Amino acid sequence: MDRAFFQELLQKHRDRVFSHARYVLHNREDAEDVAQEVFVKLWEHGREVDPGKTEAWIMRVTHNACIDCCRRRSRNRKGEDRLRFDSPEAGLNCDDPAVLYELNETQRALLSAMDALPASVRSLILMHYFRDMPMEQIGETVGMTPNAVKVAVHRGRKLLRKALLARGKAVQERKVP
């Protein structure tokens, strides 16, 4: 791959790749590793990618790398990253106090509920709602039909709703003496 073209792609997509990985993984170091892995693959396989579909290819590789990272975590930690609803920061795994302070209760609840989703579904929801990607582009990115993406996003919303309701009940039970 041409070095200048690679640099252009890196500048254009690095923030998107990192932020997507950060949202999915909730861990800065893992997100950095995923971003590096994505751009190494782009360097190695960039000539094979259709120039008109570069963004979709990059997001597909990011999506798959995030899922692989979650699988490695679950094998290595054996349940250590399980979601807990007993603290406001449950599931955030964020060590930056400034970030936690800025998040309001609704945002914390939503991010905690997002942890209840499988990484693949969480990634689809992030692409659709946080990145405003159309279903067709998401499908192209992850190798699914647009209808399959719609179904997965719909099911993900149901799981989010269920997790938010469970969190709301847990909070109410703690407040009632």
Short mmCIF file of C-alpha atoms in Angstrom, two decimals:
data_model
loop_
_atom_site.label_atom_id
_atom_site.label_comp_id
_atom_site.label_asym_id
_atom_site.label_seq_id
_atom_site.Cartn_x
_atom_site.Cartn_y
_atom_site.Cartn_z
CA MET A 1 0.00 0.00 0.00
CA ASP A 2 1.18 3.51 -0.79
CA ARG A 3 2.50 5.13 2.40
CA ALA A 4 0.84 8.50 1.72
CA PHE A 5 -2.54 6.88 1.06
CA PHE A 6 -2.20 4.81 4.22
CA GLN A 7 -1.41 7.96 6.23
CA GLU A 8 -4.50 9.64 4.76
CA LEU A 9 -6.69 6.69 5.75
CA LEU A 10 -5.12 6.57 9.19
CA GLN A 11 -5.82 10.27 9.79
CA LYS A 12 -9.37 9.96 8.49
CA HIS A 13 -10.43 6.84 10.42
CA ARG A 14 -8.30 6.55 13.55
CA ASP A 15 -10.65 8.46 15.85
CA ARG A 16 -13.68 6.49 14.64
CA VAL A 17 -11.91 3.16 15.10
CA PHE A 18 -10.60 4.03 18.55
CA SER A 19 -13.87 5.48 19.84
CA HIS A 20 -15.89 2.53 18.55
CA ALA A 21 -13.50 0.09 20.21
CA ARG A 22 -13.52 2.16 23.41
CA TYR A 23 -17.33 2.09 23.58
CA VAL A 24 -17.49 -1.63 22.91
CA LEU A 25 -14.63 -2.66 25.18
CA HIS A 26 -14.78 0.00 27.95
CA ASN A 27 -11.05 -0.20 28.31
CA ARG A 28 -8.57 2.30 26.86
CA GLU A 29 -5.67 -0.14 26.54
CA ASP A 30 -7.74 -2.77 24.78
CA ALA A 31 -9.20 -0.12 22.46
CA GLU A 32 -5.68 1.06 21.61
CA ASP A 33 -4.65 -2.53 20.89
CA VAL A 34 -7.68 -3.05 18.65
CA ALA A 35 -7.02 0.19 16.77
CA GLN A 36 -3.41 -0.81 16.20
CA GLU A 37 -4.49 -4.26 15.03
CA VAL A 38 -6.99 -2.73 12.59
CA PHE A 39 -4.44 -0.43 11.01
CA VAL A 40 -1.81 -3.15 10.80
CA LYS A 41 -4.35 -5.24 8.88
CA LEU A 42 -5.13 -2.24 6.69
CA TRP A 43 -1.43 -1.86 5.91
CA GLU A 44 -1.08 -5.57 5.14
CA HIS A 45 -4.31 -6.00 3.14
CA GLY A 46 -5.06 -2.48 1.93
CA ARG A 47 -4.34 -3.29 -1.71
CA GLU A 48 -7.10 -5.91 -1.67
CA VAL A 49 -9.78 -3.48 -0.41
CA ASP A 50 -12.09 -1.78 -2.89
CA PRO A 51 -11.37 1.98 -2.47
CA GLY A 52 -15.10 2.73 -2.38
CA LYS A 53 -15.62 0.32 0.51
CA THR A 54 -12.62 1.17 2.66
CA GLU A 55 -14.67 2.62 5.52
CA ALA A 56 -16.93 -0.43 5.67
CA TRP A 57 -13.88 -2.72 5.57
CA ILE A 58 -12.21 -0.81 8.41
CA MET A 59 -15.35 -0.92 10.55
CA ARG A 60 -15.81 -4.66 9.85
CA VAL A 61 -12.24 -5.34 10.96
CA THR A 62 -12.81 -3.15 14.04
CA HIS A 63 -16.05 -4.95 14.87
CA ASN A 64 -14.41 -8.37 14.53
CA ALA A 65 -11.33 -7.31 16.51
CA CYS A 66 -13.56 -6.08 19.36
CA ILE A 67 -15.42 -9.38 19.44
CA ASP A 68 -12.11 -11.28 19.45
CA CYS A 69 -10.87 -9.09 22.31
CA CYS A 70 -14.03 -9.83 24.33
CA ARG A 71 -13.56 -13.55 23.73
CA ARG A 72 -9.94 -13.37 24.88
CA ARG A 73 -11.03 -11.48 27.98
CA SER A 74 -13.67 -14.04 28.88
CA ARG A 75 -11.20 -16.89 28.45
CA ASN A 76 -8.50 -15.12 30.45
CA ARG A 77 -10.59 -13.71 33.27
CA LYS A 78 -13.35 -16.31 33.52
CA GLY A 79 -16.20 -14.04 34.54
CA GLU A 80 -14.20 -11.23 36.11
CA ASP A 81 -15.82 -8.68 33.76
CA ARG A 82 -19.39 -9.71 34.50
CA LEU A 83 -21.89 -6.90 34.78
CA ARG A 84 -22.80 -5.79 38.28
CA PHE A 85 -25.61 -3.36 38.99
CA ASP A 86 -24.55 -2.58 42.54
CA SER A 87 -22.63 0.62 41.77
CA PRO A 88 -23.33 3.67 39.60
CA GLU A 89 -20.29 2.93 37.49
CA ALA A 90 -21.16 -0.75 37.05
CA GLY A 91 -19.76 -2.10 33.85
CA LEU A 92 -17.97 1.09 32.85
CA ASN A 93 -14.49 -0.12 33.79
CA CYS A 94 -13.42 3.48 33.43
CA ASP A 95 -10.54 4.71 35.52
CA ASP A 96 -10.81 8.39 34.58
CA PRO A 97 -12.66 10.27 37.35
CA ALA A 98 -13.32 13.24 35.07
CA VAL A 99 -15.18 11.02 32.61
CA LEU A 100 -17.25 9.42 35.36
CA TYR A 101 -18.11 12.82 36.82
CA GLU A 102 -19.37 14.12 33.47
CA LEU A 103 -21.67 11.19 32.89
CA ASN A 104 -25.12 11.83 34.26
CA GLU A 105 -27.18 9.06 35.81
CA THR A 106 -29.02 8.26 32.58
CA GLN A 107 -25.80 7.92 30.64
CA ARG A 108 -24.31 5.69 33.33
CA ALA A 109 -27.42 3.52 33.33
CA LEU A 110 -27.37 3.23 29.55
CA LEU A 111 -23.67 2.37 29.42
CA SER A 112 -24.13 -0.20 32.18
CA ALA A 113 -27.05 -1.71 30.32
CA MET A 114 -24.95 -1.82 27.16
CA ASP A 115 -22.55 -4.12 29.01
CA ALA A 116 -25.38 -6.64 29.36
CA LEU A 117 -25.41 -7.05 25.58
CA PRO A 118 -23.21 -9.47 23.70
CA ALA A 119 -20.28 -7.60 22.11
CA SER A 120 -21.56 -8.22 18.59
CA VAL A 121 -24.99 -6.72 19.35
CA ARG A 122 -23.46 -3.86 21.34
CA SER A 123 -21.30 -3.05 18.35
CA LEU A 124 -24.31 -2.96 16.00
CA ILE A 125 -26.22 -0.65 18.32
CA LEU A 126 -23.21 1.65 18.62
CA MET A 127 -22.84 1.82 14.85
CA HIS A 128 -26.53 2.58 14.34
CA TYR A 129 -27.32 4.96 17.20
CA PHE A 130 -23.97 6.53 18.05
CA ARG A 131 -22.40 6.60 14.59
CA ASP A 132 -25.64 7.14 12.65
CA MET A 133 -24.68 4.47 10.16
CA PRO A 134 -27.54 3.25 7.96
CA MET A 135 -28.57 -0.40 8.25
CA GLU A 136 -27.23 -1.16 4.76
CA GLN A 137 -23.76 0.14 5.65
CA ILE A 138 -23.76 -1.72 8.97
CA GLY A 139 -24.76 -4.89 7.15
CA GLU A 140 -21.95 -4.41 4.65
CA THR A 141 -19.55 -3.74 7.51
CA VAL A 142 -20.36 -6.87 9.50
CA GLY A 143 -21.33 -9.17 6.64
CA MET A 144 -25.06 -9.30 7.39
CA THR A 145 -28.11 -8.42 5.35
CA PRO A 146 -29.78 -5.11 6.26
CA ASN A 147 -32.81 -7.06 7.51
CA ALA A 148 -30.64 -9.20 9.78
CA VAL A 149 -29.08 -6.01 11.17
CA LYS A 150 -32.55 -4.55 11.82
CA VAL A 151 -33.56 -7.70 13.69
CA ALA A 152 -30.35 -7.73 15.74
CA VAL A 153 -30.70 -4.03 16.62
CA HIS A 154 -34.35 -4.58 17.56
CA ARG A 155 -33.42 -7.50 19.81
CA GLY A 156 -30.58 -5.45 21.26
CA ARG A 157 -33.02 -2.66 22.15
CA LYS A 158 -35.22 -5.22 23.92
CA LEU A 159 -32.23 -6.47 25.90
CA LEU A 160 -31.27 -2.88 26.75
CA ARG A 161 -34.79 -2.14 27.94
CA LYS A 162 -34.76 -5.28 30.10
CA ALA A 163 -31.37 -4.37 31.61
CA LEU A 164 -32.49 -0.79 32.28
CA LEU A 165 -35.67 -2.00 33.97
CA ALA A 166 -33.67 -4.43 36.11
CA ARG A 167 -31.30 -1.62 37.08
CA GLY A 168 -34.24 0.66 37.93
CA LYS A 169 -35.77 -2.00 40.17
CA ALA A 170 -32.43 -2.61 41.90
CA VAL A 171 -32.02 1.13 42.55
CA GLN A 172 -35.58 1.40 43.90
CA GLU A 173 -35.05 -1.59 46.20
CA ARG A 174 -31.89 0.00 47.63
CA LYS A 175 -33.74 3.27 48.33
CA VAL A 176 -36.67 1.62 50.12
CA PRO A 177 -35.75 0.87 53.76
#
